[in-house]
PDB file of C-alpha atoms in Angstrom:
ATOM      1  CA  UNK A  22      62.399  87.355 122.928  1.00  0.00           C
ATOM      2  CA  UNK A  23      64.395  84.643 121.045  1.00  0.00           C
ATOM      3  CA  UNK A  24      62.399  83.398 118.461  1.00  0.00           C
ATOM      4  CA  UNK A  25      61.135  79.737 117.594  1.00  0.00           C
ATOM      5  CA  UNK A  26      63.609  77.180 117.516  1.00  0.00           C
ATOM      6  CA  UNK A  27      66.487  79.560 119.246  1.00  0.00           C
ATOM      7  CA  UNK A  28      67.189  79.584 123.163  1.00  0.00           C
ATOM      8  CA  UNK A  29      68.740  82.326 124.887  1.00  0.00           C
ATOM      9  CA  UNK A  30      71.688  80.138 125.810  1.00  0.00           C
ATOM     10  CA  UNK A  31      72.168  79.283 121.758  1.00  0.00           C
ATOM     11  CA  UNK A  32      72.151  83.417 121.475  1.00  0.00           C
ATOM     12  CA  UNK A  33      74.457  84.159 124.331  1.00  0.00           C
ATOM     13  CA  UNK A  34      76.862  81.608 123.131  1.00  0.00           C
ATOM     14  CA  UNK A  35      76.444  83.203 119.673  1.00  0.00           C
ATOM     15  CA  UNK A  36      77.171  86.611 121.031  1.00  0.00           C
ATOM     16  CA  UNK A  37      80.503  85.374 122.825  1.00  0.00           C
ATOM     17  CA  UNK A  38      82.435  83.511 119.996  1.00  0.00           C
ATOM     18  CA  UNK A  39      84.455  85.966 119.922  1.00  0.00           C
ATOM     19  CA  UNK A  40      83.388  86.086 116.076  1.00  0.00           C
ATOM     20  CA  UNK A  41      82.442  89.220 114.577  1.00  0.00           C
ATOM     21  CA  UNK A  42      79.704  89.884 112.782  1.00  0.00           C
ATOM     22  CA  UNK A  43      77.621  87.143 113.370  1.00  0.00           C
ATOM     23  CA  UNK A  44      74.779  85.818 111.581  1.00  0.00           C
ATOM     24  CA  UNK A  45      71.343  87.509 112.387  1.00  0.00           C
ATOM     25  CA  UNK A  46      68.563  84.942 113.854  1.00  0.00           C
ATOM     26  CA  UNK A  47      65.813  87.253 111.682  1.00  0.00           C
ATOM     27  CA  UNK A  48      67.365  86.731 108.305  1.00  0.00           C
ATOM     28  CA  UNK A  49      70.586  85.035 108.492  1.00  0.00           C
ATOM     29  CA  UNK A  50      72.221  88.733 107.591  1.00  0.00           C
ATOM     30  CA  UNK A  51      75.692  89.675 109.251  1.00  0.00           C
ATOM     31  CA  UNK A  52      75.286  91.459 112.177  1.00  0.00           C
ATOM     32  CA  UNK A  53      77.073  92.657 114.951  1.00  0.00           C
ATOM     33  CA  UNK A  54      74.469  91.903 118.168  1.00  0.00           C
ATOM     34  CA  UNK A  55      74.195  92.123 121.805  1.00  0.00           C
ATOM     35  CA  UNK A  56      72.259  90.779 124.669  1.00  0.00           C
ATOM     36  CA  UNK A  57      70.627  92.891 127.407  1.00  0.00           C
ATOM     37  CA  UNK A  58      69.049  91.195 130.554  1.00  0.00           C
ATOM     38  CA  UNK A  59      66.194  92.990 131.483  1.00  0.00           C
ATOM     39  CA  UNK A  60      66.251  93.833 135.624  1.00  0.00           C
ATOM     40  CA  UNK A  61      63.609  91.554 137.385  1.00  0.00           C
ATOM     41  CA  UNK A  62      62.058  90.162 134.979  1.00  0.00           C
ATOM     42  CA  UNK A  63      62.829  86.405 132.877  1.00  0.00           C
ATOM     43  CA  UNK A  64      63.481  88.490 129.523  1.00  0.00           C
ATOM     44  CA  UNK A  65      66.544  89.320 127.536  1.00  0.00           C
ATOM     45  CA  UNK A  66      66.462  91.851 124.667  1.00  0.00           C
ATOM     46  CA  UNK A  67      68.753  90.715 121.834  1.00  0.00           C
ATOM     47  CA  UNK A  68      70.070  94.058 119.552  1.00  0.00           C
ATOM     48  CA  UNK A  69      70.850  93.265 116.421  1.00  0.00           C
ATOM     49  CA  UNK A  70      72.628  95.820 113.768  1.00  0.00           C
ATOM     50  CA  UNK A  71      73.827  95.346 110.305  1.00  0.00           C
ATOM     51  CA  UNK A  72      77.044  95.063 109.411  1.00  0.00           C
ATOM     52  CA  UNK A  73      76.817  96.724 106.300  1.00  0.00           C
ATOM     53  CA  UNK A  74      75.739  99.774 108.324  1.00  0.00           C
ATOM     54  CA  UNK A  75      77.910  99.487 110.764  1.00  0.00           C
ATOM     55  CA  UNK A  76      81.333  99.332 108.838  1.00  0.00           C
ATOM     56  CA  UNK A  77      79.751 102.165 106.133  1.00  0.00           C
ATOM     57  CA  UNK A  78      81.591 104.989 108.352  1.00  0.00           C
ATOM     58  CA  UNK A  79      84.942 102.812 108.268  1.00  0.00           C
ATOM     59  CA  UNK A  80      85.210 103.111 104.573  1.00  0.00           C
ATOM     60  CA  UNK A  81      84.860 106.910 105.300  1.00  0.00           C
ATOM     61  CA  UNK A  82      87.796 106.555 108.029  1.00  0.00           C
ATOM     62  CA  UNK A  83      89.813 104.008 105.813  1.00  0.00           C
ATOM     63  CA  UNK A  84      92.506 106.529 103.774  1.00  0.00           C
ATOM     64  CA  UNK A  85      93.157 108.687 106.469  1.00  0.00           C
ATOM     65  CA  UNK A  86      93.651 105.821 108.958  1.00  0.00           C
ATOM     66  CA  UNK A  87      96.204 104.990 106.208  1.00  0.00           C
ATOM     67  CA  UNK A  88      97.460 108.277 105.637  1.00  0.00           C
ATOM     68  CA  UNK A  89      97.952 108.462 109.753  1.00  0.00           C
ATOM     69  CA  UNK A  90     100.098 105.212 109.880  1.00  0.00           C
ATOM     70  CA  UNK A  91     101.961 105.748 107.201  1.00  0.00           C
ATOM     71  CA  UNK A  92     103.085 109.136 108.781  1.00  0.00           C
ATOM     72  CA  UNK A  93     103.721 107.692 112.176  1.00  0.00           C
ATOM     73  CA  UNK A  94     105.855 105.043 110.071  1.00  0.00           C
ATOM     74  CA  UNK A  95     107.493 107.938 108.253  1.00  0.00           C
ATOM     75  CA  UNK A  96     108.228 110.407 111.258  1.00  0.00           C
ATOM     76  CA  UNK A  97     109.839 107.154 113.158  1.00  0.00           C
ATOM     77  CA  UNK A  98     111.878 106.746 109.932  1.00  0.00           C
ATOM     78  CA  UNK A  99     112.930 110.122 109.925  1.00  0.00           C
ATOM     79  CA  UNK A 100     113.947 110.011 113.401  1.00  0.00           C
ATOM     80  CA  UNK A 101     115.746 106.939 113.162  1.00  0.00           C
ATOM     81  CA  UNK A 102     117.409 108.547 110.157  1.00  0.00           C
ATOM     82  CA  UNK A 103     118.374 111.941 112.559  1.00  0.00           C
ATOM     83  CA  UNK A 104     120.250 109.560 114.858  1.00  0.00           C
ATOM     84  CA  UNK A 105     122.412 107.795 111.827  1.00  0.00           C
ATOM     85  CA  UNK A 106     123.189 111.015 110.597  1.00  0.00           C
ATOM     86  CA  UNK A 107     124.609 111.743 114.082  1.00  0.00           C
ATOM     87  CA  UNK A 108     125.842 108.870 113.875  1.00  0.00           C
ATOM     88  CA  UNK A 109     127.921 108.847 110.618  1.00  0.00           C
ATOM     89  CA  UNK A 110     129.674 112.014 112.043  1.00  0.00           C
ATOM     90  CA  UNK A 111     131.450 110.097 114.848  1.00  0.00           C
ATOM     91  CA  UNK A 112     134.747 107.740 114.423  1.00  0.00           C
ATOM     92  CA  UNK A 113     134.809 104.967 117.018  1.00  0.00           C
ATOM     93  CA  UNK A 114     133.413 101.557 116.613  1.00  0.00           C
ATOM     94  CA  UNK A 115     130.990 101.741 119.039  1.00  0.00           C
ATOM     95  CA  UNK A 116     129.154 104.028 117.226  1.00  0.00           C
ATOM     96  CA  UNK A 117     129.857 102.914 114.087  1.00  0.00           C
ATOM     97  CA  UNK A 118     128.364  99.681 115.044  1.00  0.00           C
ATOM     98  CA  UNK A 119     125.131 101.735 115.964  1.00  0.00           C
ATOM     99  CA  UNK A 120     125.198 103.402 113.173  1.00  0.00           C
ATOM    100  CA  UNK A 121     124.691  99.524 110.794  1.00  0.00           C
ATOM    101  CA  UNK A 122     122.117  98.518 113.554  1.00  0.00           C
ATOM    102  CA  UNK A 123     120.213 102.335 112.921  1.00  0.00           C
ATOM    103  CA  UNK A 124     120.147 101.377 109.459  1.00  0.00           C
ATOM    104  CA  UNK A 125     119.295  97.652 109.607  1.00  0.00           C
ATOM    105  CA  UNK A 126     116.091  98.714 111.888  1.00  0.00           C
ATOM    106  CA  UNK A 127     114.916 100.946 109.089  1.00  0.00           C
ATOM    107  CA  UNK A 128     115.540  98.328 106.207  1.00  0.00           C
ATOM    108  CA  UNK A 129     113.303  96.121 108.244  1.00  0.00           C
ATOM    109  CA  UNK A 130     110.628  98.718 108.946  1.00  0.00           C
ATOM    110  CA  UNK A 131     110.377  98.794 104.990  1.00  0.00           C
ATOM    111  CA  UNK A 132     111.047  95.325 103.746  1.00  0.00           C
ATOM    112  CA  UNK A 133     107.799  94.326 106.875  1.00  0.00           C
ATOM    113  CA  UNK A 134     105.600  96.174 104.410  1.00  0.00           C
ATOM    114  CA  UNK A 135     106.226  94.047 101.459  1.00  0.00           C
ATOM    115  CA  UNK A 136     107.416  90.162 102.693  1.00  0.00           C
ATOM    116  CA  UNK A 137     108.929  90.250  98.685  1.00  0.00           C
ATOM    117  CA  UNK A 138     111.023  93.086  99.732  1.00  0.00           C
ATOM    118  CA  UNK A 139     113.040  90.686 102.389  1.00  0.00           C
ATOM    119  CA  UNK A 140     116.851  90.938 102.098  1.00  0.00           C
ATOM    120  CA  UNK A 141     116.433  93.207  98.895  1.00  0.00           C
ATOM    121  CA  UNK A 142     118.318  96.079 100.217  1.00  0.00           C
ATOM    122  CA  UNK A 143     121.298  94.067 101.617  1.00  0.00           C
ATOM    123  CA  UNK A 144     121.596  92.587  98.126  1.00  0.00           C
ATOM    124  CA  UNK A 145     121.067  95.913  96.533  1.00  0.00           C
ATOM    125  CA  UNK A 146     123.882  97.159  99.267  1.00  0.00           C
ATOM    126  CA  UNK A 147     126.467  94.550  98.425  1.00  0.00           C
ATOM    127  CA  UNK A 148     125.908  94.554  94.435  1.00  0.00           C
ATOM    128  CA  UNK A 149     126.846  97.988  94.509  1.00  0.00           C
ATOM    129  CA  UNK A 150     129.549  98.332  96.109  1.00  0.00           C
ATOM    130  CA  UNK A 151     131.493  95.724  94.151  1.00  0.00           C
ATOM    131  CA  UNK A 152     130.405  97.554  91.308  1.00  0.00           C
ATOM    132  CA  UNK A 153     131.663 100.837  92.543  1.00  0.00           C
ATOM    133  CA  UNK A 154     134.852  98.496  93.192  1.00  0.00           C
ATOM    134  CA  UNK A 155     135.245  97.236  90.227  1.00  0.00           C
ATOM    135  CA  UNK A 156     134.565 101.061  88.460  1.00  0.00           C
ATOM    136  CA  UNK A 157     137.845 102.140  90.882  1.00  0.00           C
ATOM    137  CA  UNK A 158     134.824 105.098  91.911  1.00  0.00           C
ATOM    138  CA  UNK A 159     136.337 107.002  94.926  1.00  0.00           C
ATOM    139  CA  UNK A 160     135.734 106.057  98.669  1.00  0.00           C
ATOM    140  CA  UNK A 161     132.569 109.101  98.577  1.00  0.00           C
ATOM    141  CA  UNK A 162     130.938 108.011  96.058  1.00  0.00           C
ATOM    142  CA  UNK A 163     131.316 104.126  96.815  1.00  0.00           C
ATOM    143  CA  UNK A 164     129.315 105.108 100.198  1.00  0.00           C
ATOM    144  CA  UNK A 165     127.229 107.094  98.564  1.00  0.00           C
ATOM    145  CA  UNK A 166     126.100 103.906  96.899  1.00  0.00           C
ATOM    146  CA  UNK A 167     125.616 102.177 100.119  1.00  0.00           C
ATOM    147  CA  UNK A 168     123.370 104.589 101.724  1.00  0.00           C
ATOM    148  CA  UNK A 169     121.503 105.102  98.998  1.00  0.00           C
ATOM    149  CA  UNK A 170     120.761 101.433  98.382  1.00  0.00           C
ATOM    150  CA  UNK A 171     119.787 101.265 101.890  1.00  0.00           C
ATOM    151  CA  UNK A 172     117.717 103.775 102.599  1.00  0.00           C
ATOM    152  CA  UNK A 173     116.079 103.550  98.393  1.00  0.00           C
ATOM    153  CA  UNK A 174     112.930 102.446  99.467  1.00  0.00           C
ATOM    154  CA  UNK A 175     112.263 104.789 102.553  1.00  0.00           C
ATOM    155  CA  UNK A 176     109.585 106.762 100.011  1.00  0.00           C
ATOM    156  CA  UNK A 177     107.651 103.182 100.457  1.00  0.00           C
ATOM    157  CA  UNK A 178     106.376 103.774 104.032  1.00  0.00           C
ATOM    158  CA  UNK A 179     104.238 106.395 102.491  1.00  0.00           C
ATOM    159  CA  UNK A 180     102.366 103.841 100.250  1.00  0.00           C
ATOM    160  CA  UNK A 181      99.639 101.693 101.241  1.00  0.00           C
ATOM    161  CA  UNK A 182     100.679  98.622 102.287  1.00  0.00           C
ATOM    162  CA  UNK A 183      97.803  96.086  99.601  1.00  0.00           C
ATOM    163  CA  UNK A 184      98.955  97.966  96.756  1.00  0.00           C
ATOM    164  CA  UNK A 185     102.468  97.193  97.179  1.00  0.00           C
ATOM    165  CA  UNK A 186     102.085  93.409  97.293  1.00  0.00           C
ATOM    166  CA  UNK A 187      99.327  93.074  94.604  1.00  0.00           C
ATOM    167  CA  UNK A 188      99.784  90.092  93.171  1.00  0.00           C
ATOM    168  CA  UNK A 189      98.737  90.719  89.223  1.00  0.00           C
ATOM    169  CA  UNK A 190      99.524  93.241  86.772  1.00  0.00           C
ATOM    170  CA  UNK A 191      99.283  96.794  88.508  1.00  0.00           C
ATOM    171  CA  UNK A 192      97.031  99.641  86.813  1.00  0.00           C
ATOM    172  CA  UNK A 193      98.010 102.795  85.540  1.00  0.00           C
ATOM    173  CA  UNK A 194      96.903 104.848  88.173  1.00  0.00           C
ATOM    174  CA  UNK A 195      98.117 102.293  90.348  1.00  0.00           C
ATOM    175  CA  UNK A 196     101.620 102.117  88.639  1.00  0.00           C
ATOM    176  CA  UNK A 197     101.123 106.095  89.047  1.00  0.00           C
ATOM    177  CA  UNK A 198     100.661 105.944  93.090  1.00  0.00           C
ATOM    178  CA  UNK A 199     103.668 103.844  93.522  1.00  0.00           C
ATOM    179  CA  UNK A 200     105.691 105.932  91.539  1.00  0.00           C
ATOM    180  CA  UNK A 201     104.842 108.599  94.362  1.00  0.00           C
ATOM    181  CA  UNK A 202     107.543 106.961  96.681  1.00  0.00           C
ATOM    182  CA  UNK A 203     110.249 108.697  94.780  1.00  0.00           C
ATOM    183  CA  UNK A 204     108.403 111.793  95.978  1.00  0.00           C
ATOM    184  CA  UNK A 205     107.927 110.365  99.223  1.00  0.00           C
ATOM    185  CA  UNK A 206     111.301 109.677  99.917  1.00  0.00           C
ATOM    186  CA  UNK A 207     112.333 113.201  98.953  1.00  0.00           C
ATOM    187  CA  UNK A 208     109.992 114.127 101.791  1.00  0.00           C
ATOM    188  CA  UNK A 209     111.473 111.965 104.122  1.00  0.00           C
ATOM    189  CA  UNK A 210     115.282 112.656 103.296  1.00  0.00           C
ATOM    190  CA  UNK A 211     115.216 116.003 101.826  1.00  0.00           C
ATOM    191  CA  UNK A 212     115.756 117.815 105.339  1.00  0.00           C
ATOM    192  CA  UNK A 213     118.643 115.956 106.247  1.00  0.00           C
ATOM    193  CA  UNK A 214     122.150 116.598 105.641  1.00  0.00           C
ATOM    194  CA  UNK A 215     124.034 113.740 104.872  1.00  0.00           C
ATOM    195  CA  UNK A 216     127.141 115.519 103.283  1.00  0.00           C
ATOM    196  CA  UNK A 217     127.056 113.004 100.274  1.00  0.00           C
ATOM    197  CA  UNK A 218     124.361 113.693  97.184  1.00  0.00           C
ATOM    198  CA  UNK A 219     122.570 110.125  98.435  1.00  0.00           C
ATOM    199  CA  UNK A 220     118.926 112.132  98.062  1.00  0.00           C
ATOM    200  CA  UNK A 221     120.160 113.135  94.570  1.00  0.00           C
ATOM    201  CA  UNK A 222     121.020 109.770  93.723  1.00  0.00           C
ATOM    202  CA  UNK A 223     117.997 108.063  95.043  1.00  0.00           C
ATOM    203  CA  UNK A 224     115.741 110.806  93.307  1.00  0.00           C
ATOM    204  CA  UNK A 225     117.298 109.626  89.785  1.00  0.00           C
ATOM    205  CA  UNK A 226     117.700 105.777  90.239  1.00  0.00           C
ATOM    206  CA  UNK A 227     114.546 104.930  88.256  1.00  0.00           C
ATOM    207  CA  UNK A 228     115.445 106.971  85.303  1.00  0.00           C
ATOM    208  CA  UNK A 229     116.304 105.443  82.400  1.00  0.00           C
ATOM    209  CA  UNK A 230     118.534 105.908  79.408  1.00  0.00           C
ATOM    210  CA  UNK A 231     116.027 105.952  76.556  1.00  0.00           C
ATOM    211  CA  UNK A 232     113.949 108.050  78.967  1.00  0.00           C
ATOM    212  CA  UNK A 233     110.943 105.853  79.893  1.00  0.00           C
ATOM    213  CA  UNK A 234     111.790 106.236  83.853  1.00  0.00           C
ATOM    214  CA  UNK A 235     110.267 108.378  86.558  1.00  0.00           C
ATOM    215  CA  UNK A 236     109.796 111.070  88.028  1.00  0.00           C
ATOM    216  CA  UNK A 237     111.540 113.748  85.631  1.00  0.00           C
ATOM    217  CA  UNK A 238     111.887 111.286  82.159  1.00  0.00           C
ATOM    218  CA  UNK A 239     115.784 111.953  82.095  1.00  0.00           C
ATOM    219  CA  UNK A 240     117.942 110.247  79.415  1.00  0.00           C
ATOM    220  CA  UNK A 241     121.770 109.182  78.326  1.00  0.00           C
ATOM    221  CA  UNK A 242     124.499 111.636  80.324  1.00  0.00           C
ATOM    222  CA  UNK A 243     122.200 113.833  82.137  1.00  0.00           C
ATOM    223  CA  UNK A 244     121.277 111.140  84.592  1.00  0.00           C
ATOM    224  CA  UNK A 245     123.730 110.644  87.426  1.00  0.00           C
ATOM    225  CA  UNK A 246     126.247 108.469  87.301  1.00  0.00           C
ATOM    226  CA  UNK A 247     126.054 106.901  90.972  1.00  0.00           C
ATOM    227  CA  UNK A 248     121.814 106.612  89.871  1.00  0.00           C
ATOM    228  CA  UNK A 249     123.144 104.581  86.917  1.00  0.00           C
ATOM    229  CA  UNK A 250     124.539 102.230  89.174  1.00  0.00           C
ATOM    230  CA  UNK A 251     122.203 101.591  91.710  1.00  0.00           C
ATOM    231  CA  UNK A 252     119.265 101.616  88.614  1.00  0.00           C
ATOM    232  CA  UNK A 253     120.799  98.862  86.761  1.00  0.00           C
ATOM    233  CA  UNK A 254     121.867  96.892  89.840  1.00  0.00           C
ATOM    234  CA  UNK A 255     118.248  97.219  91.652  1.00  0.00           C
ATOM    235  CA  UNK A 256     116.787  95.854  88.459  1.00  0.00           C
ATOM    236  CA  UNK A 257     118.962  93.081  88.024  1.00  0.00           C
ATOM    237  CA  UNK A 258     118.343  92.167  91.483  1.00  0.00           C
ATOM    238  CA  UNK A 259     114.590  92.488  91.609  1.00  0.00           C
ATOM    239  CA  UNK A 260     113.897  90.271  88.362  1.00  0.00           C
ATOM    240  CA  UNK A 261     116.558  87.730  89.413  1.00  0.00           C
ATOM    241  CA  UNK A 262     113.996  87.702  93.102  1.00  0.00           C
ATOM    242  CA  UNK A 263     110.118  86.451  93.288  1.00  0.00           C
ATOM    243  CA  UNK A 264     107.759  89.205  93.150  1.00  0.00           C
ATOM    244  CA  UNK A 265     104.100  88.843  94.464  1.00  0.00           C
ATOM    245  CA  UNK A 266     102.904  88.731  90.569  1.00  0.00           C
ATOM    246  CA  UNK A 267     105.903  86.788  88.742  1.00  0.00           C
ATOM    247  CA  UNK A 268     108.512  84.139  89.671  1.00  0.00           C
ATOM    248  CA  UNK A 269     112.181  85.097  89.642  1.00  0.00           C
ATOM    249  CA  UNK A 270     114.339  85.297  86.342  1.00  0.00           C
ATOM    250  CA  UNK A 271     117.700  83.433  85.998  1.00  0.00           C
ATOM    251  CA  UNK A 272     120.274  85.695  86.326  1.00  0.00           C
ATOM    252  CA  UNK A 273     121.607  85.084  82.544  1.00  0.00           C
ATOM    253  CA  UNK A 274     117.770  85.655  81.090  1.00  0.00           C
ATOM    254  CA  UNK A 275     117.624  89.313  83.339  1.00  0.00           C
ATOM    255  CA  UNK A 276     121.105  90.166  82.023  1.00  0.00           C
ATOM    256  CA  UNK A 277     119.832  89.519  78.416  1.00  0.00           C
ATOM    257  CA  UNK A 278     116.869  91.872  78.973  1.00  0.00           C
ATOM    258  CA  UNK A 279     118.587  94.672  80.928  1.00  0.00           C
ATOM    259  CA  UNK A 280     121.252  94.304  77.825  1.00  0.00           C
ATOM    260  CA  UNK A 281     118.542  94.404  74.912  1.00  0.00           C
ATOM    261  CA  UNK A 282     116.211  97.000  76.301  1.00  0.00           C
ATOM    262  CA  UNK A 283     118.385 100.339  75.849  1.00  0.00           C
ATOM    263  CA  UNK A 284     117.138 101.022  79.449  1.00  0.00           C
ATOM    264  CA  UNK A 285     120.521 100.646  81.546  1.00  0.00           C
ATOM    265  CA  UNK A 286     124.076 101.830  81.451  1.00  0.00           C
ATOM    266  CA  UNK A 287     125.943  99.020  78.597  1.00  0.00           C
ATOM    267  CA  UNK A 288     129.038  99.384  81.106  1.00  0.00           C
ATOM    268  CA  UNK A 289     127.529  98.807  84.417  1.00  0.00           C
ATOM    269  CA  UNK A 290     125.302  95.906  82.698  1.00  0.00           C
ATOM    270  CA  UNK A 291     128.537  94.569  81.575  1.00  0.00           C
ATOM    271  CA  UNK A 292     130.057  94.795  84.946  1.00  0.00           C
ATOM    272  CA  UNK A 293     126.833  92.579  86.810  1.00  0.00           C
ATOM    273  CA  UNK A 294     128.260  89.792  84.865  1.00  0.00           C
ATOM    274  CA  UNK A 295     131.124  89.498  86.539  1.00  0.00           C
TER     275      UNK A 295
END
């Protein structure tokens, strides 16, 4: 029975808005509700149930919904990643041409995650290859470079999704859980043979020189020289870009600070400023 001042049209219509919960008719509480006709006779029951209560068991369900996507994500990376291995082991242009599509599909599938992440990787890509240009490295090592700056943010798909685009400074357990993608990516790549050492250089491309990076704190000569590159170069791209908490650096103020913090290579630094 509806009560005073509520028809049972007014509560059907409620119940179909297609908005979800709605507002109880008892005690203006959300609710999600439902109307039941009752057989021969002028009456309609109207079920009411708290929202609160209702959506208690999907905070239960919550991290391993995440943890479930995040593997499909993964295990459709790795696939994809399968196939361009295939792929990089064959010499006409057909399938070289599949082989740049393979890879743009799973730059996308990461950058989706994080709209701040859009076009990083083809920056990242382009920055440092000139750079391995410019350092005369050898043909390996300049693709290497490429596939690594690709496929550097694969670990990613393996975080969730809110804490990646926080806007605001992030925790240190939060700073911690992102610092898992390095792990991640390991995961990912670690069963794959791509003939180059583009895991290795991945794995070392947020250490540092003074060693403040992650995951293993290495310092000075004992970090690889190829992780060197890409380090400084992802850096210089990422403060010169907008980030969800800060607004992009000019590209002389993120030079000064890669320069002045002790962090980053002095010869590949010197080499962005070309």
């Amino acid at each position: 029975l509806a009560p005073v001042g509520v028809s049972v049209a007014d509560l059907v219509a409620q119940s179909q808005s297609g908005l979800a919960p709605t507002l109880s008719v008892v005690d203006d509480s959300r609710t999600f509700a439902s109307l039941i006709a009752v057989n021969e006779s002028p009456f309609t029951v109207l079920q009411e149930f708290r929202a609160a209560d209702a959506l208690a068991a999907m905070k239960l369900y919550k991290p391993g919904l995440y943890t479930i996507t995040a593997l499909a994500t993964a295990i459709m990376g790795a696939l994809m990643l399968a196939l361009t291995l295939h792929l990089m082991g064959q010499r006409n242009a057909t399938r070289v041409k599949l082989l740049g599509q393979t890879m743009d599909a799973l730059v996308r599938m990461v950058e989706a995650r994080d709209p701040y992440l859009a076009g990083h990787h083809a920056k990242l890509s382009k920055t440092v290859v000139k750079l391995g240009n410019r350092m005369a490295l050898p043909v390996a090592e300049r693709a290497t470079l490429f596939y690594a700056a690709q496929l550097s943010a694969v670990g990613r798909l393996l975080i969730p999704r809110d804490l990646m685009s926080k806007k605001g400074k992030l925790t240190a357990s939060e700073r911690k859980e992102l610092q898992t993608h390095i792990e991640n990516a390991q995961t990912i790549l670690g069963e794959l043979d791509f003939d180059l050492p583009v895991v290795a250089v991945i794995n070392q491309m947020y250490e540092r020189m003074d060693g403040s990076g992650y995951p293993m704190g290495l310092k000075g000569d004992s970090i690889h020289r190829m992780a060197k590159v890409i380090g400084a170069a992802d850096a210089y791209i990422a403060m010169t870009s907008a980030r969800s908490h800060r607004a992009a650096m000019e590209p002389v103020q993120a030079l000064a600070v890669l320069r002045e913090s002790g962090q980053f290579a002095p010869e590949v630094v010197a080499l962005l400023d070309k």
